[in-house]
Amino acid sequence: MSKAVLVDTVKCIGCRGCQVACKSWNGLPAEITSNTGSFENPPQLSAITFTRIKFNELQHKGKLHWVFTKVQCMHCQYPGCAEACLVGALLKSEEGPVVYDEKKCIGCRYCMVACPFSVPTFEWDEPLPWIRKCNFCFDRLSAGMEPACVKACPTDALIIGERDDLLAEARERIANSPDKYIDHIYGENEAGGTCWLYLSPVPFDELGFPSLSSTPVTVNTERAIGAVPPVVVTVAALMSAVYWIARRKKKLEQENHNQHNNGTKEKVTE
Amino acid sequence: MMDRKDKFPSGILILSILVIVSLVLLFIRFIYGLGAATNLSDGRPWGFWIVFDDMCGVALAAGGFTLAGIVHICGREKYRSLYRPAILTAFLGYILVVLSLVVDLGQPWYMWHFFIYWNVDSPMFEVAVCAVLYTIVLALLFSPAVFERLEGLNFPVIKRIKWSILLKIVRRIEIPLIIAGIIISTLHQSALGSVLLLMPASLHPLWYTPVLPALFLISAIAVGPAMVIFETIISNRIFGHQLAQDVMSGLVRYIPYILGVYLCLKILDLIIAQELGLLFTAGHYSLLWWGEILIGVIIPLILLSIPTVRNIRMAVFWSSVLVVAGIIFNRFNVALFGLAMRSGYTYTPHWMEIAISVGLVADAMLVIWLAYRYLPVHTDEKTSIEA
C-alpha cells in the first residue's frame, strides 16, 4: 500500500498556504523575484522552493477557467530519478514517497535529467551543492502526521490517503459531477502511475502537465541493463574464439612455410 | 633531436597557457559553485561538459579497444605500429573523462561513494564501473612502454627495480587484459546510450530509440580507427614519422562497412517506429539529423569506399576528420540539442565551460607530446604475444 495525495483543482482557491507551509516546515528561505504580472510566484521550482501553485487562465468549452495547479514531486510508482541515481541516494520507499539521502549523493544530476516531471533541483550557487526536492514530508508521515502542505490546505483541495482509496474517491467525484470535472485522473497511469493524483475541470495538457504514456520511463533502461550479463558472455566467447582462430591460422601458415623451406632445402641438398 | 626541440616551444607555450587559464577558472568553479562558472540551470542540468568531455570523450577513445582487437585478437600484425599510440590516447581520453567528472560533479570529493553505495539498476553505475575498470586496463596495457624505458635508466632507485619482471608479468596477462578491455568498452560505449534511455519524454523521437545503446557502440567502433588515423597523421607531421600508406588505407577500409551497418540500423529503427516522416517534418531537428548523418556517415562512407581515395593521404585524413566530426555532432544532438529543456529556461555554454574543457584537452596534448618524446610509443618491436 502506498500513501498518496489527491489534488482537486476545482476546490483549490489559489491561497498558496501550501507553499508557505512547505517553506516553513522545511526551513526554506524566501525567493527574491520580480513581478511578472501574475499572482503566480515564484516562477519555477528551485532548490529553495519544493512546491508552488501555478495559475492558469484559460477557456474550455466556451467558459473561462482560472485553475490553480500545485507543482511538486509526483512521487512516481516507477521513479526515473531512483533508477538513474548510481549511488541510490534517491529511493522509492514502501510507503510511497520517493526520498533523497544526501549522505550518498555525489551531485551528478542525472536524476534531474531523468525526471519526466522536471522536478529535482540543484543548489547551483553553493560550493557544496545538493539535490533538493519535495520528499512528501517523509519525517511527518513517519510520525503519523499529514504532509505540511496537506495540513495547511483550508479547502481540502489536498487530501491524503491510500492510493487505491483516493483513486476510488476521485472516480466518485467525477461520476457525481461530470460537468465539473473532465474524465481523467492525472497520475493514475502517467509514467506508470504517481502518488500525487489530480482532478481538473479542463484537459491536463492545457494546464502544462506533460502528456506521458502509461509506460514507466524506466522500461527500456531496465531492458538494457538486463542485457549486460549475456553481452559480457557473448563478447568474451567471441573474442576468445577469434583470437584462437587467428593464432591457429598463423601457426599453420608458419608450419607450411617451414615445411616449404625444408622441402626446397632438401631438394637443393639432393 | 635538437631541431625538434627548437621547433616546438610555441605550441607547448600555447598549450601551457590554456592549462593555466583553465586552472584559474577551476578555482572560481570550486569556490563559488557550478552556477558561477557555467550557464547550467535546473532546466539544463547537463550541458557542454557532459556532452563534449564525457559523451564525445569516451567515443573518441574507442581507438584503444578497436585497435587492440584488430592487432592482438584478429592478429593483423600490419597495424601493430598504431596499437601503442591508440592505447595511449585512449588512456589519456579516459583520464580526461574522469577529470572532467571531477569538474562537473556537484560533490566530486564523494566520487568514491559509488564503490560502496551500489545501484546496479542505474546505467550511470555501469558507466562509472566501466570507466574505472577500463582506465586500469589501459594503464596496464600501456605500462610496457613505461617499463621498457625505465629499464634502461641509470637513476639510483629506478635502477634497483627489476622492470623486466614487471614487463614479463604484463606481457603474460596481455591477451586476457585485452579481451577484458574489449568487453568493458563494449559495455561502456553502449551504457552511455542506455543513460539516455531514461529520457523517453524529453529526448526527441528522431534520436530516442530502445536500440540507442547499440547505435552508440557501433558508431564508436566506426570512429575508433578514424580517430587513430587522425591522431597519427597529426603526430606524424609533428614528430617526423611517416605512417606506411598501405597501413593507413588498410585500416580505413573497414570504416564504410561499420558506417553502413550504423546507417541501416538508424533508418530501419525509424521505419519500425513509423517515424521516418520526422526526417523532413521536424524543423530544425530534421536539419540536425541530416547534418550528423551527411557529415559523419554518408559522405565518409562514400569517400572511403573508393579505392583511389583510400590511397591519397590527405583524402584519408579528411575522411577520418568527417567521421570524427560526425560522431561529435551525433553526441551533441542526442545529449544536448535533441534533449528538451524544462520550460522557461535557456542554455548556451558559458565561456568558462568551454575554456575549462579546452584546458583539459590541452592537458592531454601536453602529456601525449611528452610521451612521444620520452617513451617508446611507436617502436613496439619488442612486444611479442606468444604466451
XYZ file of C-alpha atoms in Angstrom:
657
model
C 0.000 0.000 0.000
C 1.268 3.428 -0.705
C 0.308 6.824 0.565
C -0.955 9.312 -1.971
C -2.406 12.801 -2.206
C -5.408 13.771 -4.272
C -5.286 17.324 -5.631
C -8.739 18.573 -6.578
C -8.003 21.690 -8.623
C -11.716 22.542 -8.626
C -11.552 23.026 -4.881
C -8.261 24.944 -4.878
C -8.665 28.693 -4.324
C -5.013 29.570 -5.014
C -4.251 30.807 -1.486
C -0.763 29.260 -1.615
C -0.949 28.308 2.050
C 0.650 25.015 0.978
C 3.619 26.901 -0.488
C 4.169 28.757 2.759
C 3.667 25.676 4.937
C 6.226 23.793 2.835
C 8.755 26.591 3.237
C 8.302 26.820 6.975
C 8.379 23.062 7.649
C 11.481 22.573 5.511
C 13.137 25.773 6.737
C 13.445 27.224 3.251
C 14.170 30.935 2.708
C 12.065 33.214 0.525
C 12.827 33.698 -3.166
C 13.695 37.120 -4.487
C 11.596 37.507 -7.612
C 10.130 40.269 -9.733
C 6.523 40.961 -10.647
C 5.605 39.170 -13.838
C 2.031 40.441 -13.982
C 0.558 37.398 -12.321
C -0.208 36.265 -8.797
C 1.890 33.234 -9.619
C 5.117 33.367 -7.684
C 7.858 32.113 -7.710
C 8.002 31.240 -11.414
C 9.869 27.935 -11.051
C 10.605 25.204 -8.567
C 14.092 25.701 -7.165
C 16.467 24.471 -4.515
C 14.548 26.631 -2.012
C 11.054 26.068 -3.406
C 9.816 22.488 -3.332
C 6.241 23.299 -4.265
C 4.389 26.134 -5.897
C 0.942 26.942 -7.260
C 0.717 27.551 -10.968
C -2.021 29.974 -12.080
C -3.727 29.005 -15.324
C -6.218 31.281 -17.027
C -7.866 29.517 -19.958
C -11.011 28.899 -21.912
C -12.576 25.484 -22.127
C -15.817 24.795 -23.979
C -16.546 28.480 -24.172
C -16.158 29.017 -20.451
C -13.399 30.907 -18.647
C -11.478 28.868 -16.095
C -8.989 30.024 -13.538
C -7.282 26.805 -12.487
C -4.656 26.553 -9.775
C -2.365 23.584 -10.053
C 0.071 22.513 -7.394
C 3.510 21.551 -8.646
C 5.845 19.320 -6.620
C 7.461 15.889 -6.827
C 4.862 13.443 -8.158
C 6.387 10.502 -6.236
C 6.178 8.114 -9.174
C 5.429 4.437 -8.761
C 8.392 3.760 -11.083
C 10.609 6.777 -10.434
C 13.103 7.628 -13.190
C 15.249 9.520 -10.683
C 15.684 6.484 -8.434
C 16.553 4.303 -11.430
C 19.031 6.965 -12.570
C 20.863 7.509 -9.275
C 24.056 5.470 -9.390
C 24.576 5.579 -5.639
C 20.951 5.000 -4.720
C 20.584 8.360 -2.984
C 17.018 8.530 -4.288
C 14.805 5.660 -3.210
C 11.187 4.708 -3.637
C 10.016 3.945 -0.123
C 7.448 1.278 0.614
C 5.078 3.924 1.944
C 5.062 5.744 -1.410
C 7.338 8.772 -1.070
C 10.485 8.986 -3.196
C 13.063 10.076 -0.654
C 16.545 11.548 -1.007
C 19.579 10.723 1.097
C 22.180 13.438 0.702
C 24.741 11.338 2.552
C 25.073 9.246 -0.618
C 24.627 11.865 -3.366
C 27.640 12.845 -5.478
C 25.884 15.617 -7.410
C 25.832 14.085 -10.900
C 22.323 15.500 -11.591
C 21.255 12.501 -13.657
C 18.026 12.438 -11.589
C 17.183 15.931 -12.813
C 17.589 14.923 -16.439
C 15.719 11.653 -15.942
C 12.668 13.129 -14.205
C 9.710 13.241 -16.614
C 8.049 15.909 -14.450
C 11.038 18.312 -14.280
C 11.105 18.232 -10.507
C 14.520 17.733 -8.838
C 16.516 20.933 -8.460
C 20.124 21.681 -7.616
C 21.928 24.192 -5.429
C 23.792 25.839 -8.302
C 25.358 28.616 -6.265
C 26.634 26.523 -3.380
C 30.206 25.285 -3.254
C 28.815 22.139 -1.574
C 25.629 21.604 -3.551
C 22.909 19.000 -3.075
C 19.834 17.931 -4.983
C 16.633 19.315 -3.477
C 13.058 18.240 -3.958
C 9.789 17.553 -2.132
C 10.141 14.422 -0.032
C 6.429 14.072 0.791
C 7.296 15.260 4.324
C 8.559 11.774 4.982
C 9.513 12.775 8.521
C 5.962 13.912 9.268
C 4.431 10.828 7.650
C 6.623 8.585 9.784
C 5.286 10.343 12.869
C 1.713 9.776 11.728
C 1.159 13.358 10.582
C -0.030 14.742 7.254
C 2.437 16.488 4.932
C 2.755 20.191 5.760
C 1.032 21.322 2.560
C -1.943 18.997 3.060
C -2.275 20.123 6.669
C -2.323 23.758 5.599
C -4.920 23.433 2.832
C -8.068 25.299 4.001
C -10.465 23.910 1.356
C -9.476 20.245 1.401
C -8.270 20.555 -2.162
C -5.445 18.344 -0.916
C -6.354 15.126 0.856
C -4.053 12.305 1.841
C -4.883 8.609 1.917
C -4.100 5.244 0.478
C -3.590 5.471 -3.275
C -6.349 2.987 -4.107
C -8.853 4.713 -1.835
C -8.047 8.084 -3.357
C -8.448 6.738 -6.887
C -11.882 5.432 -5.896
C -12.720 8.779 -4.319
C -11.577 10.616 -7.455
C -13.676 8.383 -9.689
C -16.673 9.012 -7.489
C -16.214 12.778 -7.681
C -16.001 12.615 -11.476
C -19.093 10.404 -11.620
C -21.047 12.657 -9.286
C -20.280 15.886 -11.140
C -19.298 15.101 -14.731
C -19.977 18.759 -15.603
C -17.314 19.956 -13.152
C -14.507 17.504 -13.966
C -13.055 16.059 -17.116
C -12.910 12.274 -17.065
C -9.207 11.908 -16.405
C -7.314 11.338 -13.161
C -3.820 12.616 -13.876
C -1.277 10.352 -12.211
C -3.407 7.234 -12.303
C -1.456 5.873 -15.266
C 1.017 8.598 -16.292
C 4.556 7.213 -16.411
C 3.277 4.041 -14.792
C 1.351 5.919 -12.108
C 2.226 8.507 -9.483
C 1.365 9.030 -5.823
C 0.109 12.535 -6.495
C -3.215 12.434 -8.310
C -5.017 15.350 -9.922
C -8.578 16.195 -10.843
C -9.246 19.036 -13.234
C -12.095 20.882 -14.961
C -10.005 21.241 -18.159
C -7.693 18.902 -20.102
C -4.371 18.487 -18.355
C -2.168 19.300 -21.336
C -3.736 22.776 -21.377
C -2.544 23.183 -17.793
C 1.004 22.381 -18.827
C 1.048 18.848 -17.444
C 3.347 16.686 -19.582
C 1.463 14.187 -21.746
C 3.066 10.910 -20.770
C 2.312 7.373 -21.808
C 1.359 4.807 -19.197
C 4.661 3.005 -19.715
C 7.137 3.682 -16.902
C 10.138 5.712 -18.127
C 12.375 3.022 -16.685
C 11.327 0.180 -19.002
C 13.928 0.476 -21.772
C 16.717 1.144 -19.302
C 15.862 -1.962 -17.323
C 15.956 -3.984 -20.531
C 19.361 -2.559 -21.470
C 20.783 -3.255 -18.019
C 19.341 -6.763 -18.126
C 21.256 -7.388 -21.345
C 24.616 -6.771 -19.656
C 25.380 -10.342 -18.462
C 24.599 -12.006 -21.834
C 26.613 -9.312 -23.630
C 29.610 -9.974 -21.379
C 29.443 -13.713 -22.043
C 28.930 -13.297 -25.795
C 31.742 -10.794 -26.300
C 34.113 -12.860 -24.156
C 33.339 -16.035 -26.103
C 33.520 -14.289 -29.462
C 36.844 -12.605 -28.744
C 38.414 -15.791 -27.383
C 37.232 -17.700 -30.447
C 38.555 -15.102 -32.891
C 41.858 -14.982 -31.030
C 42.181 -18.761 -31.071
C 41.360 -18.998 -34.782
C 43.763 -16.187 -35.705
C 46.576 -17.814 -33.748
C 45.877 -21.238 -35.164
C 45.876 -19.814 -38.670
C 49.200 -18.121 -38.054
C 50.685 -21.311 -36.651
C 49.564 -23.355 -39.642
C 50.974 -20.749 -42.008
C 54.244 -20.851 -40.117
C 54.365 -24.655 -40.348
C 53.526 -24.581 -44.039
C 56.205 -22.021 -44.548
C 58.772 -24.092 -42.651
C 57.822 -27.256 -44.500
C 58.093 -25.454 -47.763
C 61.505 -24.117 -46.786
C 62.666 -27.557 -45.632
C 61.393 -29.061 -48.878
C 63.360 -26.694 -51.031
C 66.424 -27.180 -48.852
C 66.204 -30.943 -49.200
C 65.857 -30.605 -52.932
C 68.917 -28.451 -53.042
C 70.966 -30.898 -50.985
C 69.829 -33.787 -53.149
C 66.604 15.843 -31.586
C 67.823 19.386 -31.257
C 65.834 20.914 -34.066
C 62.691 19.191 -32.862
C 63.262 20.790 -29.509
C 63.573 24.167 -31.141
C 60.632 23.709 -33.442
C 58.155 23.159 -30.694
C 58.079 25.606 -27.787
C 55.464 27.902 -29.345
C 52.893 25.078 -29.439
C 53.818 23.950 -25.957
C 53.634 27.521 -24.711
C 50.097 27.929 -26.026
C 49.018 24.610 -24.501
C 50.565 25.582 -21.170
C 48.765 28.926 -21.175
C 45.453 27.180 -21.871
C 46.087 24.811 -18.973
C 46.930 27.650 -16.600
C 43.842 29.646 -17.612
C 41.646 26.599 -17.022
C 43.205 26.095 -13.584
C 42.277 29.657 -12.613
C 38.727 29.086 -13.871
C 38.523 25.828 -11.928
C 39.325 27.816 -8.822
C 36.274 30.015 -9.494
C 34.112 26.962 -10.162
C 35.051 25.266 -6.889
C 34.904 28.349 -4.661
C 31.636 29.805 -5.946
C 29.827 26.709 -7.190
C 28.759 25.470 -10.585
C 26.418 28.415 -11.090
C 29.297 30.887 -11.199
C 31.291 29.138 -13.909
C 28.534 27.640 -16.038
C 25.208 28.502 -17.594
C 23.767 25.246 -16.325
C 20.426 25.502 -14.547
C 17.586 23.378 -13.239
C 16.265 23.482 -16.802
C 19.513 22.202 -18.313
C 21.376 20.245 -15.644
C 23.719 18.574 -18.149
C 25.496 20.802 -20.612
C 28.656 21.201 -22.624
C 30.893 19.303 -20.195
C 28.852 16.129 -20.093
C 28.345 16.089 -23.845
C 31.799 17.126 -25.023
C 34.092 15.778 -22.303
C 32.224 12.598 -21.493
C 29.935 11.548 -24.321
C 32.388 12.605 -27.058
C 35.494 11.846 -24.993
C 34.559 8.220 -24.425
C 33.519 7.717 -28.050
C 36.754 9.224 -29.349
C 38.766 6.981 -27.033
C 37.325 3.999 -28.902
C 40.549 3.708 -30.897
C 42.002 1.819 -27.934
C 39.768 -1.212 -27.939
C 39.246 -1.312 -31.697
C 42.983 -1.313 -32.432
C 43.672 -3.768 -29.613
C 41.074 -6.058 -31.148
C 42.407 -5.718 -34.684
C 46.067 -6.209 -33.756
C 46.016 -8.651 -30.876
C 42.768 -10.574 -31.260
C 42.404 -10.728 -35.039
C 46.167 -10.933 -35.398
C 46.567 -8.217 -38.029
C 50.265 -7.563 -37.430
C 50.271 -4.901 -40.110
C 48.655 -2.398 -37.755
C 50.914 -3.087 -34.781
C 52.667 0.259 -35.058
C 49.340 2.003 -34.392
C 48.498 -0.062 -31.323
C 50.502 1.770 -28.678
C 49.570 5.284 -29.795
C 45.937 4.161 -29.769
C 46.210 2.735 -26.257
C 47.959 5.891 -25.065
C 45.328 8.256 -26.448
C 42.527 6.027 -25.140
C 44.132 6.036 -21.703
C 44.501 9.800 -21.716
C 40.954 10.104 -23.012
C 39.684 8.160 -20.042
C 41.787 10.167 -17.613
C 40.226 13.271 -19.152
C 36.759 11.839 -18.727
C 37.436 11.208 -15.048
C 38.966 14.668 -14.604
C 36.022 16.302 -16.324
C 33.705 14.481 -13.928
C 35.680 15.958 -11.052
C 34.853 19.331 -12.577
C 31.224 18.585 -13.397
C 30.043 16.643 -10.350
C 28.486 18.705 -7.601
C 30.403 16.817 -4.934
C 33.396 15.214 -6.653
C 35.027 14.517 -3.298
C 32.305 11.918 -2.776
C 33.010 10.214 -6.102
C 34.128 7.119 -4.227
C 30.583 6.683 -2.937
C 29.772 4.502 -5.889
C 32.289 1.957 -4.629
C 30.181 1.433 -1.516
C 26.642 2.513 -2.450
C 25.643 0.412 -5.432
C 22.590 0.909 -7.535
C 23.171 -1.824 -10.096
C 19.970 -0.839 -11.916
C 21.420 2.539 -12.882
C 23.069 2.880 -16.295
C 25.265 5.524 -14.702
C 26.556 2.903 -12.280
C 27.529 0.753 -15.261
C 29.209 3.770 -16.842
C 31.163 4.521 -13.670
C 32.303 0.934 -13.109
C 33.373 0.584 -16.743
C 35.233 3.900 -16.687
C 37.258 2.879 -13.647
C 37.978 -0.667 -14.826
C 38.883 0.361 -18.352
C 41.205 3.111 -17.147
C 43.057 0.471 -15.116
C 43.171 -1.924 -18.081
C 44.504 0.804 -20.380
C 47.135 1.811 -17.840
C 48.315 -1.804 -17.664
C 48.283 -2.168 -21.442
C 50.391 0.946 -21.850
C 52.700 0.141 -18.929
C 55.179 -1.913 -21.048
C 56.164 1.298 -22.843
C 56.983 2.883 -19.488
C 58.759 -0.224 -18.137
C 60.861 -0.571 -21.282
C 62.038 2.989 -20.860
C 62.689 2.687 -17.127
C 64.678 -0.472 -17.636
C 67.386 1.414 -19.456
C 67.612 4.302 -16.987
C 70.537 4.662 -14.640
C 68.892 6.526 -11.742
C 69.600 5.347 -8.161
C 66.272 3.849 -7.072
C 64.869 3.065 -10.508
C 67.981 1.049 -11.314
C 67.304 -1.296 -8.395
C 63.822 -2.296 -9.524
C 63.657 -5.260 -11.863
C 61.458 -3.704 -14.541
C 61.920 -6.691 -16.766
C 59.964 -8.852 -14.305
C 57.043 -6.410 -14.284
C 57.279 -6.318 -18.046
C 57.103 -10.100 -18.192
C 54.033 -10.182 -15.930
C 52.139 -7.629 -18.001
C 53.045 -9.455 -21.218
C 51.793 -12.719 -19.723
C 48.344 -11.283 -18.984
C 48.188 -9.069 -22.045
C 45.667 -11.104 -24.054
C 43.200 -11.653 -21.170
C 43.577 -7.950 -20.410
C 42.782 -7.015 -23.987
C 39.727 -9.269 -24.060
C 38.585 -7.771 -20.747
C 39.197 -4.324 -22.219
C 37.041 -5.106 -25.231
C 34.219 -6.392 -23.017
C 34.391 -3.338 -20.765
C 34.499 -0.978 -23.747
C 31.513 -2.675 -25.331
C 29.590 -2.165 -22.108
C 30.825 1.355 -21.536
C 30.129 2.666 -25.039
C 26.654 1.162 -25.050
C 25.922 2.176 -21.457
C 26.295 5.821 -22.438
C 23.406 5.148 -24.790
C 21.486 3.410 -22.007
C 21.907 6.542 -19.904
C 19.675 8.374 -22.370
C 17.066 5.609 -22.386
C 15.635 7.106 -19.194
C 14.508 10.182 -21.125
C 11.697 8.909 -23.395
C 9.684 12.009 -22.598
C 12.368 14.603 -23.265
C 14.636 13.147 -25.956
C 13.353 13.861 -29.465
C 11.949 10.751 -31.235
C 14.481 11.194 -34.068
C 17.099 10.055 -31.570
C 15.216 8.236 -28.834
C 15.080 4.536 -29.537
C 15.448 1.385 -27.452
C 18.440 0.452 -29.644
C 20.333 3.598 -28.615
C 22.973 1.502 -26.764
C 23.684 -0.484 -29.946
C 23.911 2.725 -32.000
C 26.385 4.190 -29.512
C 28.530 1.067 -29.671
C 28.546 0.763 -33.468
C 29.337 4.429 -34.018
C 32.186 4.124 -31.505
C 33.622 1.141 -33.394
C 33.498 3.196 -36.597
C 35.129 6.241 -35.065
C 37.910 4.260 -33.357
C 40.074 3.680 -36.455
C 39.173 7.126 -37.822
C 40.393 8.782 -34.632
C 43.607 6.746 -34.687
C 44.287 7.798 -38.297
C 43.505 11.413 -37.434
C 45.873 11.452 -34.463
C 48.598 9.519 -36.215
C 48.731 11.786 -39.239
C 48.939 14.845 -36.995
C 51.606 13.354 -34.752
C 53.488 12.147 -37.826
C 53.621 15.667 -39.090
C 54.913 16.947 -35.757
C 57.402 14.194 -34.976
C 58.502 13.450 -38.500
C 57.465 9.788 -38.618
C 55.730 8.518 -41.702
C 52.885 6.030 -41.499
C 53.000 3.476 -44.316
C 50.341 4.170 -46.897
C 49.089 0.577 -47.023
C 48.608 0.543 -43.231
C 46.512 3.648 -43.461
C 44.391 2.658 -46.423
C 44.018 -0.842 -44.986
C 42.691 0.405 -41.675
C 40.127 2.801 -43.107
C 38.822 0.089 -45.425
C 36.766 -1.284 -42.506
C 35.076 2.017 -41.734
C 32.497 2.082 -44.588
C 31.148 -1.337 -43.588
C 30.583 -0.256 -39.998
C 29.097 3.070 -41.055
C 26.833 1.158 -43.440
C 25.532 -1.063 -40.646
C 25.061 2.019 -38.481
C 23.107 3.871 -41.150
C 20.895 0.864 -41.917
C 20.127 0.370 -38.241
C 19.240 4.027 -37.809
C 16.916 4.097 -40.823
C 15.396 0.710 -40.016
C 14.700 1.849 -36.472
C 12.867 4.949 -37.701
C 10.862 2.817 -40.141
C 9.858 0.364 -37.424
C 8.908 3.213 -35.098
C 6.966 4.713 -38.041
C 8.770 7.991 -37.553
C 10.547 8.189 -40.898
C 8.492 11.272 -41.741
C 10.286 13.179 -38.982
C 13.330 13.288 -41.241
C 11.585 16.057 -43.138
C 8.896 17.410 -40.860
C 10.656 18.074 -37.571
C 12.018 21.519 -38.478
C 15.477 22.201 -37.151
C 15.628 18.732 -35.609
C 15.447 17.269 -39.124
C 18.313 19.540 -40.157
C 20.413 18.450 -37.188
C 19.744 14.804 -38.013
C 20.723 15.250 -41.653
C 23.800 17.247 -40.680
C 25.018 14.490 -38.421
C 24.280 11.749 -40.961
C 25.699 13.543 -44.013
C 28.896 14.709 -42.316
C 29.633 11.677 -40.216
C 28.122 8.784 -42.135
C 27.088 9.229 -45.758
C 29.967 11.357 -47.099
C 32.801 9.393 -45.419
C 31.025 6.149 -46.318
C 31.115 7.089 -49.997
C 34.628 8.555 -49.883
C 36.235 5.638 -48.086
C 34.532 3.122 -50.373
C 36.559 4.480 -53.302
C 39.972 2.748 -53.530
C 41.633 5.811 -55.108
C 40.542 7.966 -52.191
C 41.914 5.443 -49.710
C 45.321 5.773 -51.341
C 45.560 9.539 -51.003
C 46.957 10.518 -47.646
C 45.110 13.799 -47.272
C 41.827 12.311 -48.511
C 42.035 9.617 -45.859
C 42.842 12.249 -43.281
C 39.876 14.442 -44.147
C 37.510 11.487 -44.399
C 38.572 10.489 -40.889
C 38.012 14.048 -39.735
C 34.470 13.807 -41.102
C 33.788 10.588 -39.201
C 35.121 12.171 -36.003
C 33.149 15.380 -36.549
C 30.050 13.317 -37.295
C 30.194 11.442 -34.029
C 30.734 14.662 -32.096
C 27.728 16.112 -33.922
C 25.719 12.999 -33.053
C 26.558 13.095 -29.357
C 25.658 16.783 -29.208
C 22.349 16.081 -30.940
C 21.444 13.202 -28.728
C 22.519 14.646 -25.397
C 22.010 18.374 -25.882
C 20.124 19.670 -28.937
C 17.596 16.836 -29.076
C 17.022 16.786 -25.339
C 14.178 19.085 -24.316
C 14.812 21.669 -21.631
C 12.395 22.460 -18.820
C 10.101 25.252 -19.879
C 11.229 28.750 -19.053
C 14.960 28.077 -19.347
C 17.613 28.676 -21.987
C 21.160 27.421 -22.305
C 24.237 28.417 -24.209
C 27.534 27.230 -22.784
C 29.345 29.785 -20.615
C 32.765 30.710 -21.996
C 34.294 29.299 -18.818
C 32.713 25.912 -19.533
C 34.372 25.858 -22.932
C 37.668 27.228 -21.625
C 37.851 24.559 -18.910
C 37.165 21.814 -21.461
C 39.818 23.257 -23.753
C 42.223 23.296 -20.817
C 41.573 19.609 -20.162
C 42.238 18.735 -23.796
C 45.425 20.817 -23.659
C 46.492 18.761 -20.610
C 46.163 15.592 -22.631
C 48.016 17.026 -25.609
C 50.917 18.017 -23.376
C 51.088 14.511 -21.944
C 50.941 12.969 -25.424
C 53.764 15.266 -26.517
C 55.880 14.233 -23.532
C 55.103 10.561 -24.089
C 56.055 10.684 -27.751
C 59.321 12.362 -26.849
C 60.382 10.217 -23.940
C 58.646 6.851 -24.276
C 58.916 4.133 -26.912
C 55.388 4.730 -28.179
C 55.965 3.986 -31.816
C 58.643 1.332 -31.553
C 56.838 -1.758 -30.487
C 59.112 -4.428 -31.916
C 59.938 -5.924 -28.541
C 56.321 -6.777 -27.780
C 55.528 -10.356 -28.510
C 52.265 -12.094 -27.868
C 53.495 -15.631 -27.765
C 52.194 -16.564 -24.355
